[in-house]
Short mmCIF file of N, CA and C in Angstrom, two decimals:
data_model
loop_
_atom_site.label_atom_id
_atom_site.label_comp_id
_atom_site.label_asym_id
_atom_site.label_seq_id
_atom_site.Cartn_x
_atom_site.Cartn_y
_atom_site.Cartn_z
N UNK A 90 -3.79 17.45 17.42
CA UNK A 90 -4.58 16.46 17.05
C UNK A 90 -4.34 15.32 16.25
N UNK A 91 -4.55 14.32 16.34
CA UNK A 91 -4.48 12.77 15.20
C UNK A 91 -3.39 12.95 14.75
N UNK A 92 -2.20 13.08 15.50
CA UNK A 92 -1.02 13.14 14.49
C UNK A 92 -0.91 11.72 13.94
N UNK A 93 0.40 11.56 13.20
CA UNK A 93 0.57 10.34 12.82
C UNK A 93 -0.07 8.87 13.57
N UNK A 94 -1.29 7.85 13.09
CA UNK A 94 -1.90 7.39 13.99
C UNK A 94 -1.24 5.78 13.82
N UNK A 95 -1.64 5.18 14.69
CA UNK A 95 -0.90 3.32 14.15
C UNK A 95 -2.04 2.64 14.62
N UNK A 96 -2.75 1.77 14.06
CA UNK A 96 -3.92 1.13 14.29
C UNK A 96 -3.54 -0.46 14.49
N UNK A 97 -4.14 -1.28 15.47
CA UNK A 97 -3.27 -2.04 15.64
C UNK A 97 -4.85 -3.10 16.53
N UNK A 98 -4.95 -4.54 16.07
CA UNK A 98 -5.73 -5.19 17.00
C UNK A 98 -5.20 -5.67 17.93
N UNK A 99 -5.64 -5.66 19.16
CA UNK A 99 -4.74 -5.90 20.50
C UNK A 99 -4.80 -7.34 20.50
N UNK A 100 -5.79 -7.67 20.67
CA UNK A 100 -6.63 -9.37 20.68
C UNK A 100 -7.54 -9.73 19.67
N UNK A 101 -7.25 -10.44 18.75
CA UNK A 101 -8.05 -10.10 17.36
C UNK A 101 -9.26 -11.21 18.09
N UNK A 102 -9.26 -11.68 19.18
CA UNK A 102 -10.92 -12.52 19.96
C UNK A 102 -11.60 -11.64 20.23
N UNK A 103 -11.54 -10.12 20.39
CA UNK A 103 -12.35 -9.26 21.19
C UNK A 103 -12.29 -8.40 20.00
N UNK A 104 -12.54 -8.25 19.14
CA UNK A 104 -13.23 -7.12 18.02
C UNK A 104 -14.37 -6.13 18.51
N UNK A 105 -14.57 -5.27 17.74
CA UNK A 105 -15.95 -4.46 17.98
C UNK A 105 -15.92 -3.63 16.67
N UNK A 106 -17.02 -2.99 16.81
CA UNK A 106 -17.27 -1.97 15.58
C UNK A 106 -16.75 -0.60 16.07
N UNK A 107 -15.72 -0.77 16.90
CA UNK A 107 -15.09 0.48 17.36
C UNK A 107 -13.65 0.61 16.77
N UNK A 108 -13.33 1.83 16.53
CA UNK A 108 -12.06 1.95 16.17
C UNK A 108 -11.35 3.18 17.46
N UNK A 109 -10.12 2.70 17.69
CA UNK A 109 -9.70 3.53 19.15
C UNK A 109 -8.33 4.14 18.58
N UNK A 110 -8.03 5.43 18.62
CA UNK A 110 -6.95 5.87 18.43
C UNK A 110 -5.97 6.77 19.57
N UNK A 111 -4.62 6.15 19.90
CA UNK A 111 -4.62 6.46 21.48
C UNK A 111 -3.86 7.82 20.87
N UNK A 112 -4.50 8.87 21.93
CA UNK A 112 -3.60 10.55 21.56
C UNK A 112 -2.20 10.40 22.72
N UNK A 113 -1.73 11.64 22.30
CA UNK A 113 -0.42 11.87 23.94
C UNK A 113 -1.32 12.03 24.67
N UNK A 114 -2.42 12.48 25.11
CA UNK A 114 -2.97 12.57 26.39
C UNK A 114 -4.20 13.26 26.44
N UNK A 115 -5.18 13.11 27.94
CA UNK A 115 -6.35 13.24 27.63
C UNK A 115 -6.96 14.36 26.93
N UNK A 116 -6.12 15.66 27.46
CA UNK A 116 -6.38 16.50 26.83
C UNK A 116 -6.72 17.04 25.31
N UNK A 117 -5.58 16.21 24.50
CA UNK A 117 -5.81 16.29 23.46
C UNK A 117 -6.65 15.22 22.49
N UNK A 118 -7.12 14.19 23.26
CA UNK A 118 -8.03 13.07 22.99
C UNK A 118 -9.71 14.55 23.09
N UNK A 119 -9.76 15.08 23.64
CA UNK A 119 -10.56 15.92 24.14
C UNK A 119 -10.66 16.90 22.84
N UNK A 120 -9.47 17.50 22.91
CA UNK A 120 -9.59 18.68 21.50
C UNK A 120 -9.74 17.89 19.97
N UNK A 121 -9.27 16.41 20.03
CA UNK A 121 -9.97 16.11 18.50
C UNK A 121 -11.60 16.08 18.86
N UNK A 122 -12.33 15.44 19.82
CA UNK A 122 -13.34 15.16 19.73
C UNK A 122 -14.13 16.78 19.54
N UNK A 123 -13.79 17.63 19.80
CA UNK A 123 -14.20 18.66 19.89
C UNK A 123 -14.42 19.29 18.82
N UNK A 124 -12.78 19.17 17.86
CA UNK A 124 -12.80 19.78 16.63
C UNK A 124 -13.81 18.65 15.49
N UNK A 125 -13.44 17.58 15.68
CA UNK A 125 -14.72 16.67 14.95
C UNK A 125 -16.10 17.05 15.07
N UNK A 126 -16.51 17.25 16.14
CA UNK A 126 -17.99 17.81 16.66
C UNK A 126 -18.46 18.94 15.83
N UNK A 127 -17.18 19.96 15.85
CA UNK A 127 -17.60 21.47 15.29
C UNK A 127 -17.53 21.07 13.50
N UNK A 128 -17.35 20.10 12.96
CA UNK A 128 -17.48 19.44 11.70
C UNK A 128 -18.73 18.27 11.61
N UNK A 129 -19.45 18.61 12.80
CA UNK A 129 -20.53 17.90 12.70
C UNK A 129 -20.51 16.30 12.71
N UNK A 130 -19.25 15.54 13.31
CA UNK A 130 -19.17 14.16 13.44
C UNK A 130 -19.16 13.99 15.21
N UNK A 131 -20.08 13.38 15.24
CA UNK A 131 -19.95 12.97 16.87
C UNK A 131 -19.42 11.28 17.11
N UNK A 132 -18.39 11.97 18.08
CA UNK A 132 -17.36 10.74 18.85
C UNK A 132 -16.94 11.06 19.73
N UNK A 133 -16.42 9.76 20.89
CA UNK A 133 -16.35 10.28 22.54
C UNK A 133 -15.15 10.21 22.54
N UNK A 134 -14.34 10.22 23.70
CA UNK A 134 -13.17 10.19 23.93
C UNK A 134 -13.20 9.53 25.71
N UNK A 135 -12.47 8.55 25.85
CA UNK A 135 -12.09 7.67 27.43
C UNK A 135 -10.70 7.69 27.61
N UNK A 136 -10.35 8.85 28.37
CA UNK A 136 -8.70 9.00 28.95
C UNK A 136 -8.25 9.75 27.85
N UNK A 137 -7.19 8.93 27.14
CA UNK A 137 -6.30 9.62 25.99
C UNK A 137 -6.56 9.14 24.44
N UNK A 138 -7.76 8.12 24.54
CA UNK A 138 -8.16 7.61 23.71
C UNK A 138 -9.68 8.25 22.64
N UNK A 139 -9.62 8.20 21.40
CA UNK A 139 -10.44 8.91 21.10
C UNK A 139 -11.33 7.83 19.80
N UNK A 140 -12.87 7.42 20.26
CA UNK A 140 -13.08 6.24 20.10
C UNK A 140 -14.35 6.71 18.76
N UNK A 141 -14.39 5.95 17.66
CA UNK A 141 -15.62 5.97 16.68
C UNK A 141 -16.35 4.61 16.62
N UNK A 142 -17.29 4.68 16.93
CA UNK A 142 -18.32 3.47 16.80
C UNK A 142 -19.54 3.55 15.43
N UNK A 143 -19.21 2.23 15.08
CA UNK A 143 -20.03 2.01 14.10
C UNK A 143 -21.22 1.41 14.17
N UNK A 144 -22.28 1.49 13.92
CA UNK A 144 -23.45 0.54 13.60
C UNK A 144 -24.12 0.30 12.46
N UNK A 145 -25.78 -0.35 12.66
CA UNK A 145 -26.18 -0.86 10.99
C UNK A 145 -26.54 0.40 10.74
N UNK A 146 -27.18 1.53 11.62
CA UNK A 146 -27.68 2.87 11.08
C UNK A 146 -26.55 3.71 10.25
N UNK A 147 -25.58 3.53 10.52
CA UNK A 147 -24.45 4.25 9.52
C UNK A 147 -24.43 4.04 8.17
N UNK A 148 -24.18 4.58 7.25
CA UNK A 148 -24.19 4.69 6.38
C UNK A 148 -22.61 4.91 5.48
N UNK A 149 -22.36 4.66 4.09
CA UNK A 149 -21.25 4.77 3.66
C UNK A 149 -21.30 6.30 3.46
N UNK A 150 -21.92 6.98 3.51
CA UNK A 150 -22.07 8.72 3.49
C UNK A 150 -21.53 9.21 4.66
N UNK A 151 -21.84 8.39 6.09
CA UNK A 151 -21.49 8.63 7.17
C UNK A 151 -20.10 8.37 7.26
N UNK A 152 -19.61 7.41 6.54
CA UNK A 152 -17.86 6.84 6.49
C UNK A 152 -17.45 8.13 5.78
N UNK A 153 -17.42 8.52 4.82
CA UNK A 153 -17.17 9.59 3.59
C UNK A 153 -16.88 10.71 4.76
N UNK A 154 -18.21 11.37 5.29
CA UNK A 154 -18.21 12.44 6.21
C UNK A 154 -16.82 12.53 7.33
N UNK A 155 -16.91 11.10 7.95
CA UNK A 155 -15.68 10.89 9.10
C UNK A 155 -14.82 11.28 8.49
N UNK A 156 -14.24 10.84 7.20
CA UNK A 156 -13.12 10.30 6.65
C UNK A 156 -12.91 12.13 6.39
N UNK A 157 -14.16 12.71 5.69
CA UNK A 157 -13.51 14.34 5.10
C UNK A 157 -13.40 14.67 6.99
N UNK A 158 -14.01 14.88 7.97
CA UNK A 158 -13.76 15.37 8.83
C UNK A 158 -12.24 15.24 9.40
N UNK A 159 -11.75 14.00 9.45
CA UNK A 159 -10.71 13.56 10.06
C UNK A 159 -9.18 14.31 9.10
N UNK A 160 -9.72 14.58 8.02
CA UNK A 160 -8.48 15.02 7.25
C UNK A 160 -8.85 16.58 7.13
N UNK A 161 -10.11 17.40 7.79
CA UNK A 161 -9.76 18.59 7.73
C UNK A 161 -9.19 18.88 9.25
N UNK A 162 -9.46 17.80 10.30
CA UNK A 162 -8.84 17.98 11.40
C UNK A 162 -7.14 17.98 11.40
N UNK A 163 -6.85 17.08 10.84
CA UNK A 163 -5.37 16.69 10.41
C UNK A 163 -4.88 17.86 9.83
N UNK A 164 -5.38 18.52 8.86
CA UNK A 164 -4.80 19.78 8.14
C UNK A 164 -4.62 20.79 9.12
N UNK A 165 -5.73 20.90 9.84
CA UNK A 165 -5.57 22.27 10.65
C UNK A 165 -4.44 22.28 11.82
N UNK A 166 -4.26 21.03 11.84
CA UNK A 166 -3.23 20.58 13.47
C UNK A 166 -2.26 20.59 12.20
N UNK A 167 -2.12 20.68 11.27
CA UNK A 167 -0.65 20.63 10.37
C UNK A 167 -0.02 19.33 10.10
N UNK A 168 -0.84 18.06 10.51
CA UNK A 168 -0.81 16.73 10.25
C UNK A 168 -0.97 16.40 8.72
N UNK A 169 -0.44 15.25 8.23
CA UNK A 169 -0.85 14.45 7.29
C UNK A 169 -1.97 13.50 6.92
N UNK A 170 -3.10 13.68 6.42
CA UNK A 170 -4.01 12.66 6.15
C UNK A 170 -3.74 12.43 5.14
N UNK A 171 -4.52 11.04 4.69
CA UNK A 171 -4.51 10.57 3.20
C UNK A 171 -5.79 9.55 3.45
#
């Protein structure tokens, strides 16, 4: 899950507070969601995309927790996370 990801804004006029990481397939996306949930991070997936939504109720500590969880998921999968 979450192998080397690339992030690009598809259309700069259509931005939101959601980060989306496309995975190889829907099963991989679901595995990422489950792995993050096991680390206390709630995200969702649609088809093969893992979606991270941010809102006014999220703090810097929430973002730090997300980054730590992502590092843990990537490490467990044998991937690199920085």
